[in-house]
PDB file of C-alpha atoms in Angstrom:
ATOM      1  CA  MET A  14      14.944   9.468 -11.759  1.00 47.00           C
ATOM      2  CA  ASN A  15      15.835   5.784 -11.778  1.00 61.00           C
ATOM      3  CA  ASP A  16      15.186   4.578 -15.341  1.00 78.00           C
ATOM      4  CA  HIS A  17      13.793   1.343 -13.898  1.00 90.00           C
ATOM      5  CA  PHE A  18      11.322   3.046 -11.547  1.00 96.00           C
ATOM      6  CA  LEU A  19       7.850   1.507 -11.944  1.00 97.00           C
ATOM      7  CA  GLY A  20       6.013   3.432  -9.254  1.00 97.00           C
ATOM      8  CA  PHE A  21       3.945   1.710  -6.559  1.00 98.00           C
ATOM      9  CA  GLY A  22       2.656  -1.841  -6.842  1.00 98.00           C
ATOM     10  CA  LEU A  23       0.925  -4.695  -5.066  1.00 98.00           C
ATOM     11  CA  GLY A  24       1.397  -8.423  -4.887  1.00 97.00           C
ATOM     12  CA  LEU A  25      -1.201 -10.011  -7.177  1.00 97.00           C
ATOM     13  CA  ARG A  26      -3.328 -12.421  -5.137  1.00 96.00           C
ATOM     14  CA  THR A  27      -6.079 -14.801  -6.277  1.00 94.00           C
ATOM     15  CA  GLN A  28      -8.711 -13.064  -4.138  1.00 95.00           C
ATOM     16  CA  HIS A  29      -8.283  -9.891  -6.166  1.00 96.00           C
ATOM     17  CA  PHE A  30      -8.224 -11.221  -9.750  1.00 97.00           C
ATOM     18  CA  ASN A  31     -11.760 -10.161 -10.633  1.00 97.00           C
ATOM     19  CA  ASP A  32     -11.558  -6.830  -8.809  1.00 97.00           C
ATOM     20  CA  VAL A  33      -8.381  -5.879 -10.659  1.00 98.00           C
ATOM     21  CA  LEU A  34     -10.010  -6.490 -14.041  1.00 97.00           C
ATOM     22  CA  GLU A  35     -13.333  -4.903 -13.121  1.00 97.00           C
ATOM     23  CA  THR A  36     -12.136  -1.822 -11.248  1.00 96.00           C
ATOM     24  CA  ARG A  37      -8.697  -1.072 -12.752  1.00 97.00           C
ATOM     25  CA  PRO A  38      -7.303   0.027  -9.352  1.00 97.00           C
ATOM     26  CA  ASP A  39      -4.843   2.872  -8.941  1.00 95.00           C
ATOM     27  CA  VAL A  40      -1.845   0.538  -8.889  1.00 97.00           C
ATOM     28  CA  ASP A  41       1.179   1.089 -11.126  1.00 97.00           C
ATOM     29  CA  TRP A  42       2.262  -2.553 -11.404  1.00 98.00           C
ATOM     30  CA  PHE A  43       1.830  -6.018  -9.917  1.00 98.00           C
ATOM     31  CA  GLU A  44       4.254  -8.613  -8.588  1.00 98.00           C
ATOM     32  CA  ILE A  45       3.348 -12.260  -9.142  1.00 98.00           C
ATOM     33  CA  ILE A  46       4.615 -15.296  -7.239  1.00 96.00           C
ATOM     34  CA  SER A  47       6.335 -17.187 -10.039  1.00 96.00           C
ATOM     35  CA  GLU A  48       5.549 -20.681  -8.767  1.00 95.00           C
ATOM     36  CA  ASN A  49       1.797 -19.974  -8.782  1.00 94.00           C
ATOM     37  CA  PHE A  50       1.839 -19.670 -12.564  1.00 95.00           C
ATOM     38  CA  MET A  51       4.409 -22.261 -13.626  1.00 93.00           C
ATOM     39  CA  VAL A  52       1.666 -24.431 -15.100  1.00 85.00           C
ATOM     40  CA  ALA A  53       0.506 -25.140 -18.643  1.00 81.00           C
ATOM     41  CA  GLY A  54      -2.882 -23.448 -18.436  1.00 79.00           C
ATOM     42  CA  GLY A  55      -6.031 -23.069 -16.353  1.00 87.00           C
ATOM     43  CA  LYS A  56      -7.892 -20.187 -14.771  1.00 90.00           C
ATOM     44  CA  PRO A  57      -4.860 -18.601 -13.023  1.00 91.00           C
ATOM     45  CA  LYS A  58      -3.106 -18.299 -16.392  1.00 94.00           C
ATOM     46  CA  TYR A  59      -6.220 -16.729 -17.922  1.00 95.00           C
ATOM     47  CA  TYR A  60      -6.269 -14.029 -15.254  1.00 96.00           C
ATOM     48  CA  LEU A  61      -2.515 -13.599 -15.432  1.00 97.00           C
ATOM     49  CA  HIS A  62      -2.567 -12.735 -19.117  1.00 96.00           C
ATOM     50  CA  ALA A  63      -5.694 -10.583 -18.844  1.00 97.00           C
ATOM     51  CA  ILE A  64      -4.140  -8.495 -16.072  1.00 98.00           C
ATOM     52  CA  ARG A  65      -0.752  -8.410 -17.796  1.00 98.00           C
ATOM     53  CA  GLU A  66      -2.397  -6.700 -20.765  1.00 97.00           C
ATOM     54  CA  GLN A  67      -3.308  -3.826 -18.430  1.00 97.00           C
ATOM     55  CA  TYR A  68      -0.379  -3.583 -16.010  1.00 98.00           C
ATOM     56  CA  PRO A  69       3.398  -4.031 -15.938  1.00 97.00           C
ATOM     57  CA  MET A  70       4.517  -7.045 -13.896  1.00 98.00           C
ATOM     58  CA  VAL A  71       7.532  -8.435 -12.118  1.00 98.00           C
ATOM     59  CA  MET A  72       8.100 -12.071 -11.142  1.00 98.00           C
ATOM     60  CA  HIS A  73       9.029 -13.078  -7.592  1.00 97.00           C
ATOM     61  CA  GLY A  74      10.079 -16.629  -6.720  1.00 94.00           C
ATOM     62  CA  VAL A  75      10.200 -18.557  -3.460  1.00 91.00           C
ATOM     63  CA  SER A  76      11.732 -21.901  -4.497  1.00 89.00           C
ATOM     64  CA  MET A  77      15.031 -21.266  -6.277  1.00 92.00           C
ATOM     65  CA  SER A  78      16.967 -22.146  -3.102  1.00 89.00           C
ATOM     66  CA  ILE A  79      20.019 -20.271  -4.339  1.00 89.00           C
ATOM     67  CA  GLY A  80      21.907 -20.996  -1.122  1.00 84.00           C
ATOM     68  CA  SER A  81      21.441 -24.767  -1.192  1.00 84.00           C
ATOM     69  CA  THR A  82      24.372 -27.158  -1.534  1.00 84.00           C
ATOM     70  CA  GLU A  83      22.273 -29.356  -3.821  1.00 90.00           C
ATOM     71  CA  PRO A  84      22.627 -28.896  -7.604  1.00 91.00           C
ATOM     72  CA  LEU A  85      20.578 -26.150  -9.185  1.00 93.00           C
ATOM     73  CA  ASP A  86      17.173 -27.415 -10.283  1.00 93.00           C
ATOM     74  CA  ARG A  87      17.534 -27.075 -14.042  1.00 95.00           C
ATOM     75  CA  ASP A  88      13.954 -28.155 -14.696  1.00 96.00           C
ATOM     76  CA  TYR A  89      12.721 -25.418 -12.366  1.00 95.00           C
ATOM     77  CA  LEU A  90      14.897 -22.827 -14.094  1.00 97.00           C
ATOM     78  CA  GLN A  91      13.631 -23.823 -17.527  1.00 97.00           C
ATOM     79  CA  ARG A  92      10.019 -23.549 -16.374  1.00 97.00           C
ATOM     80  CA  LEU A  93      10.819 -20.184 -14.826  1.00 97.00           C
ATOM     81  CA  LYS A  94      12.351 -19.023 -18.084  1.00 97.00           C
ATOM     82  CA  LEU A  95       9.295 -20.230 -20.011  1.00 97.00           C
ATOM     83  CA  LEU A  96       7.018 -18.231 -17.729  1.00 97.00           C
ATOM     84  CA  ALA A  97       9.225 -15.171 -18.157  1.00 97.00           C
ATOM     85  CA  ASN A  98       8.912 -15.523 -21.921  1.00 96.00           C
ATOM     86  CA  GLU A  99       5.123 -15.432 -21.493  1.00 95.00           C
ATOM     87  CA  VAL A 100       4.903 -12.614 -18.968  1.00 97.00           C
ATOM     88  CA  GLN A 101       7.822 -10.487 -20.170  1.00 97.00           C
ATOM     89  CA  PRO A 102       8.369  -9.138 -16.650  1.00 98.00           C
ATOM     90  CA  GLN A 103      10.322  -6.023 -15.886  1.00 97.00           C
ATOM     91  CA  TRP A 104      12.551  -8.267 -13.747  1.00 98.00           C
ATOM     92  CA  ILE A 105      12.739 -11.575 -11.845  1.00 98.00           C
ATOM     93  CA  SER A 106      13.583 -11.946  -8.166  1.00 97.00           C
ATOM     94  CA  ASP A 107      14.092 -14.604  -5.515  1.00 95.00           C
ATOM     95  CA  HIS A 108      15.544 -14.847  -2.013  1.00 93.00           C
ATOM     96  CA  LEU A 109      19.018 -15.022  -0.488  1.00 91.00           C
ATOM     97  CA  CYS A 110      18.359 -18.287   1.331  1.00 80.00           C
ATOM     98  CA  TRP A 111      18.000 -22.035   1.049  1.00 60.00           C
ATOM     99  CA  THR A 112      14.642 -23.798   1.217  1.00 72.00           C
ATOM    100  CA  GLY A 113      15.231 -27.511   1.692  1.00 54.00           C
ATOM    101  CA  LEU A 114      17.439 -30.578   1.745  1.00 56.00           C
ATOM    102  CA  ASP A 115      17.494 -33.962  -0.019  1.00 53.00           C
ATOM    103  CA  GLY A 116      14.787 -32.872  -2.439  1.00 58.00           C
ATOM    104  CA  ILE A 117      12.398 -31.848   0.347  1.00 57.00           C
ATOM    105  CA  ASN A 118      11.084 -28.274   0.255  1.00 57.00           C
ATOM    106  CA  SER A 119      10.667 -26.862   3.748  1.00 45.00           C
ATOM    107  CA  HIS A 120       8.386 -24.095   2.395  1.00 53.00           C
ATOM    108  CA  ASP A 121      10.393 -21.667   4.473  1.00 60.00           C
ATOM    109  CA  LEU A 122      13.135 -19.191   3.596  1.00 68.00           C
ATOM    110  CA  LEU A 123      16.091 -20.385   5.647  1.00 68.00           C
ATOM    111  CA  PRO A 124      18.997 -18.000   6.356  1.00 73.00           C
ATOM    112  CA  MET A 125      22.607 -18.510   5.337  1.00 75.00           C
ATOM    113  CA  PRO A 126      25.773 -18.542   7.429  1.00 80.00           C
ATOM    114  CA  TYR A 127      27.602 -15.318   6.678  1.00 92.00           C
ATOM    115  CA  THR A 128      30.948 -16.723   5.564  1.00 93.00           C
ATOM    116  CA  GLU A 129      33.387 -16.320   2.693  1.00 95.00           C
ATOM    117  CA  GLU A 130      32.697 -19.893   1.610  1.00 94.00           C
ATOM    118  CA  ALA A 131      28.964 -19.201   1.376  1.00 92.00           C
ATOM    119  CA  ILE A 132      29.574 -16.001  -0.610  1.00 95.00           C
ATOM    120  CA  ASN A 133      31.631 -17.836  -3.231  1.00 95.00           C
ATOM    121  CA  HIS A 134      29.134 -20.684  -3.408  1.00 94.00           C
ATOM    122  CA  ILE A 135      26.067 -18.480  -3.848  1.00 95.00           C
ATOM    123  CA  ALA A 136      27.684 -16.006  -6.235  1.00 96.00           C
ATOM    124  CA  GLY A 137      28.691 -18.843  -8.534  1.00 97.00           C
ATOM    125  CA  ARG A 138      25.149 -20.217  -8.528  1.00 96.00           C
ATOM    126  CA  ILE A 139      23.620 -16.801  -9.246  1.00 97.00           C
ATOM    127  CA  ILE A 140      25.910 -16.403 -12.240  1.00 97.00           C
ATOM    128  CA  GLN A 141      24.649 -19.738 -13.592  1.00 97.00           C
ATOM    129  CA  VAL A 142      21.023 -18.709 -13.027  1.00 97.00           C
ATOM    130  CA  GLN A 143      21.544 -15.390 -14.785  1.00 98.00           C
ATOM    131  CA  GLU A 144      23.154 -17.146 -17.738  1.00 98.00           C
ATOM    132  CA  THR A 145      20.166 -19.503 -17.966  1.00 97.00           C
ATOM    133  CA  LEU A 146      17.563 -16.733 -17.690  1.00 97.00           C
ATOM    134  CA  GLY A 147      19.472 -14.299 -19.873  1.00 97.00           C
ATOM    135  CA  ARG A 148      18.973 -11.449 -17.402  1.00 97.00           C
ATOM    136  CA  GLN A 149      20.112 -10.126 -14.034  1.00 97.00           C
ATOM    137  CA  LEU A 150      18.431 -11.570 -10.965  1.00 98.00           C
ATOM    138  CA  LEU A 151      17.154  -9.511  -8.048  1.00 98.00           C
ATOM    139  CA  LEU A 152      18.014 -11.088  -4.706  1.00 97.00           C
ATOM    140  CA  GLU A 153      15.933 -10.354  -1.596  1.00 96.00           C
ATOM    141  CA  ASN A 154      17.128 -10.234   2.006  1.00 94.00           C
ATOM    142  CA  VAL A 155      15.055 -12.580   4.184  1.00 90.00           C
ATOM    143  CA  SER A 156      13.863 -12.185   7.759  1.00 82.00           C
ATOM    144  CA  SER A 157      15.666 -14.483  10.199  1.00 73.00           C
ATOM    145  CA  TYR A 158      15.158 -15.900  13.652  1.00 74.00           C
ATOM    146  CA  ILE A 159      18.422 -17.772  14.242  1.00 74.00           C
ATOM    147  CA  SER A 160      22.090 -17.055  13.612  1.00 74.00           C
ATOM    148  CA  TYR A 161      25.082 -19.307  12.923  1.00 68.00           C
ATOM    149  CA  THR A 162      28.161 -19.522  15.119  1.00 80.00           C
ATOM    150  CA  GLU A 163      30.210 -19.790  11.891  1.00 84.00           C
ATOM    151  CA  SER A 164      29.137 -16.346  10.662  1.00 75.00           C
ATOM    152  CA  ALA A 165      32.126 -14.053  10.239  1.00 83.00           C
ATOM    153  CA  MET A 166      30.398 -10.851   9.146  1.00 90.00           C
ATOM    154  CA  SER A 167      27.117  -8.954   9.360  1.00 93.00           C
ATOM    155  CA  GLU A 168      24.111  -9.753   7.204  1.00 93.00           C
ATOM    156  CA  TRP A 169      24.485  -6.518   5.231  1.00 96.00           C
ATOM    157  CA  GLU A 170      28.162  -7.177   4.541  1.00 97.00           C
ATOM    158  CA  PHE A 171      27.322 -10.688   3.365  1.00 94.00           C
ATOM    159  CA  TYR A 172      24.378  -9.563   1.218  1.00 96.00           C
ATOM    160  CA  SER A 173      26.388  -6.759  -0.379  1.00 98.00           C
ATOM    161  CA  GLU A 174      29.348  -8.980  -1.197  1.00 97.00           C
ATOM    162  CA  VAL A 175      27.195 -11.702  -2.769  1.00 97.00           C
ATOM    163  CA  VAL A 176      25.494  -9.142  -5.007  1.00 97.00           C
ATOM    164  CA  GLU A 177      28.773  -7.523  -6.058  1.00 98.00           C
ATOM    165  CA  ARG A 178      30.511 -10.802  -6.901  1.00 97.00           C
ATOM    166  CA  ALA A 179      27.524 -12.164  -8.806  1.00 98.00           C
ATOM    167  CA  ASP A 180      26.780  -8.799 -10.463  1.00 98.00           C
ATOM    168  CA  CYS A 181      23.098  -9.112  -9.611  1.00 98.00           C
ATOM    169  CA  LEU A 182      20.655  -6.627  -8.071  1.00 98.00           C
ATOM    170  CA  MET A 183      18.827  -6.183  -4.780  1.00 98.00           C
ATOM    171  CA  LEU A 184      15.199  -6.442  -3.806  1.00 98.00           C
ATOM    172  CA  LEU A 185      15.478  -4.709  -0.451  1.00 98.00           C
ATOM    173  CA  ASP A 186      12.725  -5.833   1.911  1.00 96.00           C
ATOM    174  CA  ILE A 187      12.274  -3.016   4.418  1.00 97.00           C
ATOM    175  CA  ASN A 188      10.052  -5.064   6.721  1.00 95.00           C
ATOM    176  CA  ASN A 189      12.549  -7.938   6.783  1.00 94.00           C
ATOM    177  CA  ILE A 190      15.317  -5.563   7.833  1.00 95.00           C
ATOM    178  CA  TYR A 191      13.140  -4.339  10.694  1.00 94.00           C
ATOM    179  CA  VAL A 192      12.132  -7.866  11.739  1.00 93.00           C
ATOM    180  CA  SER A 193      15.718  -9.142  11.750  1.00 91.00           C
ATOM    181  CA  SER A 194      16.999  -6.030  13.525  1.00 91.00           C
ATOM    182  CA  ARG A 195      14.593  -6.733  16.366  1.00 85.00           C
ATOM    183  CA  ASN A 196      15.376 -10.447  16.486  1.00 84.00           C
ATOM    184  CA  HIS A 197      19.168 -10.009  16.333  1.00 78.00           C
ATOM    185  CA  ASN A 198      19.504  -6.626  18.042  1.00 89.00           C
ATOM    186  CA  PHE A 199      21.253  -4.688  15.287  1.00 88.00           C
ATOM    187  CA  ASP A 200      20.669  -1.157  14.047  1.00 96.00           C
ATOM    188  CA  ALA A 201      18.405  -1.142  10.981  1.00 96.00           C
ATOM    189  CA  GLU A 202      19.679   2.267   9.838  1.00 97.00           C
ATOM    190  CA  THR A 203      23.250   0.928   9.814  1.00 97.00           C
ATOM    191  CA  TYR A 204      22.008  -1.838   7.514  1.00 97.00           C
ATOM    192  CA  LEU A 205      20.494   0.665   5.081  1.00 98.00           C
ATOM    193  CA  ASN A 206      23.531   2.918   5.103  1.00 97.00           C
ATOM    194  CA  SER A 207      25.807  -0.016   4.221  1.00 97.00           C
ATOM    195  CA  ILE A 208      23.938  -0.928   1.014  1.00 98.00           C
ATOM    196  CA  ASN A 209      25.139   0.304  -2.389  1.00 98.00           C
ATOM    197  CA  PRO A 210      22.284   2.397  -3.859  1.00 98.00           C
ATOM    198  CA  GLU A 211      23.269   1.407  -7.386  1.00 97.00           C
ATOM    199  CA  ARG A 212      22.323  -2.216  -6.659  1.00 98.00           C
ATOM    200  CA  VAL A 213      18.807  -1.550  -5.291  1.00 98.00           C
ATOM    201  CA  ARG A 214      16.028  -2.059  -7.847  1.00 98.00           C
ATOM    202  CA  GLN A 215      12.925  -2.734  -5.699  1.00 98.00           C
ATOM    203  CA  PHE A 216      11.509  -2.350  -2.170  1.00 98.00           C
ATOM    204  CA  HIS A 217       9.116  -4.685  -0.364  1.00 97.00           C
ATOM    205  CA  LEU A 218       6.843  -3.435   2.410  1.00 97.00           C
ATOM    206  CA  ALA A 219       4.740  -5.728   4.603  1.00 93.00           C
ATOM    207  CA  GLY A 220       3.261  -6.290   8.033  1.00 90.00           C
ATOM    208  CA  HIS A 221       4.459  -8.696  10.706  1.00 81.00           C
ATOM    209  CA  SER A 222       3.502 -10.201  14.057  1.00 81.00           C
ATOM    210  CA  ASP A 223       5.218  -8.663  17.079  1.00 79.00           C
ATOM    211  CA  TYR A 224       5.429 -10.933  20.125  1.00 83.00           C
ATOM    212  CA  GLY A 225       7.560  -8.586  22.187  1.00 82.00           C
ATOM    213  CA  THR A 226      10.543 -10.883  22.596  1.00 83.00           C
ATOM    214  CA  HIS A 227      10.634 -11.670  18.868  1.00 85.00           C
ATOM    215  CA  VAL A 228       9.028 -10.637  15.585  1.00 77.00           C
ATOM    216  CA  ILE A 229       7.732 -12.964  12.846  1.00 82.00           C
ATOM    217  CA  ASP A 230       7.417 -11.946   9.189  1.00 77.00           C
ATOM    218  CA  THR A 231       3.811 -13.074   8.669  1.00 80.00           C
ATOM    219  CA  HIS A 232       2.539 -10.649   5.985  1.00 78.00           C
ATOM    220  CA  ASP A 233      -0.859 -10.666   7.678  1.00 79.00           C
ATOM    221  CA  HIS A 234      -1.035  -7.174   9.211  1.00 88.00           C
ATOM    222  CA  ASP A 235      -0.977  -3.599   8.030  1.00 90.00           C
ATOM    223  CA  ILE A 236       2.453  -1.976   7.850  1.00 95.00           C
ATOM    224  CA  CYS A 237       3.401  -0.595  11.273  1.00 95.00           C
ATOM    225  CA  ASP A 238       4.846   2.836  12.079  1.00 96.00           C
ATOM    226  CA  PRO A 239       8.471   1.674  12.655  1.00 96.00           C
ATOM    227  CA  VAL A 240       8.528   0.060   9.202  1.00 96.00           C
ATOM    228  CA  TRP A 241       7.080   3.196   7.635  1.00 98.00           C
ATOM    229  CA  GLU A 242       9.827   5.177   9.380  1.00 98.00           C
ATOM    230  CA  LEU A 243      12.470   2.820   8.039  1.00 98.00           C
ATOM    231  CA  TYR A 244      10.932   3.270   4.582  1.00 98.00           C
ATOM    232  CA  ARG A 245      11.402   7.028   4.937  1.00 98.00           C
ATOM    233  CA  LEU A 246      15.072   6.494   5.714  1.00 98.00           C
ATOM    234  CA  ALA A 247      15.390   4.141   2.732  1.00 98.00           C
ATOM    235  CA  LEU A 248      13.906   6.751   0.399  1.00 98.00           C
ATOM    236  CA  GLN A 249      16.353   9.349   1.722  1.00 97.00           C
ATOM    237  CA  ARG A 250      19.264   7.048   0.944  1.00 98.00           C
ATOM    238  CA  PHE A 251      18.156   5.335  -2.267  1.00 97.00           C
ATOM    239  CA  GLY A 252      15.766   7.812  -3.884  1.00 96.00           C
ATOM    240  CA  ALA A 253      12.847   6.704  -6.046  1.00 96.00           C
ATOM    241  CA  VAL A 254      12.785   2.903  -5.962  1.00 97.00           C
ATOM    242  CA  SER A 255       9.888   0.748  -7.192  1.00 98.00           C
ATOM    243  CA  THR A 256       7.870  -0.048  -4.080  1.00 98.00           C
ATOM    244  CA  MET A 257       5.214  -2.675  -3.451  1.00 97.00           C
ATOM    245  CA  ILE A 258       3.196  -4.125  -0.579  1.00 97.00           C
ATOM    246  CA  GLU A 259       3.049  -7.858   0.148  1.00 96.00           C
ATOM    247  CA  ARG A 260       0.004  -9.369   1.848  1.00 94.00           C
ATOM    248  CA  ASP A 261      -0.238 -13.172   2.078  1.00 88.00           C
ATOM    249  CA  ASP A 262      -2.682 -13.876   4.918  1.00 88.00           C
ATOM    250  CA  ASN A 263      -5.674 -12.145   6.450  1.00 88.00           C
ATOM    251  CA  ILE A 264      -5.963 -10.518   3.018  1.00 93.00           C
ATOM    252  CA  PRO A 265      -8.256  -7.464   3.019  1.00 96.00           C
ATOM    253  CA  PRO A 266     -10.371  -6.173   0.119  1.00 97.00           C
ATOM    254  CA  LEU A 267      -8.375  -4.715  -2.740  1.00 97.00           C
ATOM    255  CA  ASP A 268      -9.421  -1.132  -2.013  1.00 97.00           C
ATOM    256  CA  GLN A 269      -7.901  -1.355   1.472  1.00 97.00           C
ATOM    257  CA  LEU A 270      -4.543  -2.403   0.050  1.00 97.00           C
ATOM    258  CA  VAL A 271      -4.741   0.363  -2.534  1.00 97.00           C
ATOM    259  CA  ALA A 272      -5.346   2.830   0.315  1.00 97.00           C
ATOM    260  CA  GLU A 273      -2.311   1.488   2.180  1.00 97.00           C
ATOM    261  CA  LEU A 274      -0.256   1.814  -0.994  1.00 97.00           C
ATOM    262  CA  GLN A 275      -1.271   5.468  -1.137  1.00 97.00           C
ATOM    263  CA  ILE A 276       0.488   5.945   2.210  1.00 97.00           C
ATOM    264  CA  ALA A 277       3.718   4.805   0.544  1.00 97.00           C
ATOM    265  CA  ARG A 278       3.120   7.253  -2.320  1.00 96.00           C
ATOM    266  CA  ASP A 279       2.452  10.104   0.077  1.00 96.00           C
ATOM    267  CA  ILE A 280       5.590   9.359   2.092  1.00 97.00           C
ATOM    268  CA  ALA A 281       7.679   9.235  -1.078  1.00 97.00           C
ATOM    269  CA  ALA A 282       6.177  12.519  -2.285  1.00 95.00           C
ATOM    270  CA  GLY A 283       7.190  14.151   0.987  1.00 95.00           C
ATOM    271  CA  ILE A 284      10.734  12.762   0.931  1.00 95.00           C
ATOM    272  CA  LEU A 285      11.314  13.308  -2.789  1.00 93.00           C
ATOM    273  CA  PRO A 286       9.548  16.580  -3.659  1.00 87.00           C
ATOM    274  CA  GLY A 287       9.561  17.368  -7.347  1.00 79.00           C
ATOM    275  CA  HIS A 288      10.225  13.783  -8.415  1.00 79.00           C
ATOM    276  CA  PRO A 289       7.607  12.329 -10.778  1.00 75.00           C
ATOM    277  CA  LEU A 290       6.496   9.309  -8.743  1.00 79.00           C
ATOM    278  CA  ARG A 291       4.367   7.855 -11.490  1.00 68.00           C
ATOM    279  CA  LYS A 292       5.807   6.570 -14.733  1.00 56.00           C
ATOM    280  CA  PRO A 293       3.593   6.779 -17.827  1.00 46.00           C
ATOM    281  CA  VAL A 294       2.495   3.332 -18.925  1.00 45.00           C
ATOM    282  CA  SER A 295       3.592   4.269 -22.436  1.00 41.00           C
ATOM    283  CA  GLU A 296       7.193   4.196 -21.198  1.00 47.00           C
ATOM    284  CA  LEU A 297       6.867   0.655 -19.859  1.00 47.00           C
ATOM    285  CA  GLU A 298       6.796  -2.604 -21.732  1.00 47.00           C
ATOM    286  CA  VAL A 299       3.105  -3.425 -21.431  1.00 42.00           C
ATOM    287  CA  ARG A 300       1.899  -5.782 -24.137  1.00 37.00           C
TER     288      ARG A 300
END
């Protein structure tokens, strides 16, 4: 089994803080949005530390803008490192994208042109980030709705080359692969089969909005059957990989998300018979 396998987790959302502490749900770990906790104190920090005492955590960012042509935000990186020192996460992740221009954050994850120049640019920036944080970064593939005429390769070729040159790891978002495959008319299985299993550390699962002619990554629906099927294929290729569900809008009660997470467990148990799909908490770095 993957030594870094955490089991099956959820994104930690404000609506569920009390329920997590009161009910101790059958969740192996939680993923936090880093920017939500990059503050000095307050109620969110109280809940963060209380839950961290009970569960392993990973940190997931949305504002690093690793693909930007603007200088790296050193103040942001220092605050991220400070939070990591507090949380002691199993790992830290962000997105293969850019998020703004001229100091303005678009609050969207904007795709990159798939070019050699972009690969060199991003890989160099990731290396700097990893040196600052003192650890490898996980980089997530984003969903996309446009493409660039300058692109000279596929998304999976670009993603793979960035990760290899920067010597970082992958957070493979299964839903995003499905969404982009629909929007850009490529084969999602080809994408999966082109990824180096040794680089994949985590999976994301989520719901989306399907408008027929295009698909939007909204994280406001249950996971649909085609994404579950793609998850099955991912498990066949990559084996036991830490898996979690993201839900950011139309958030249901915690027990409904826990039930949906059980679907992921059951699928993994069927694909990987005999593999221990739970890791004893004693083996993880829970404070």
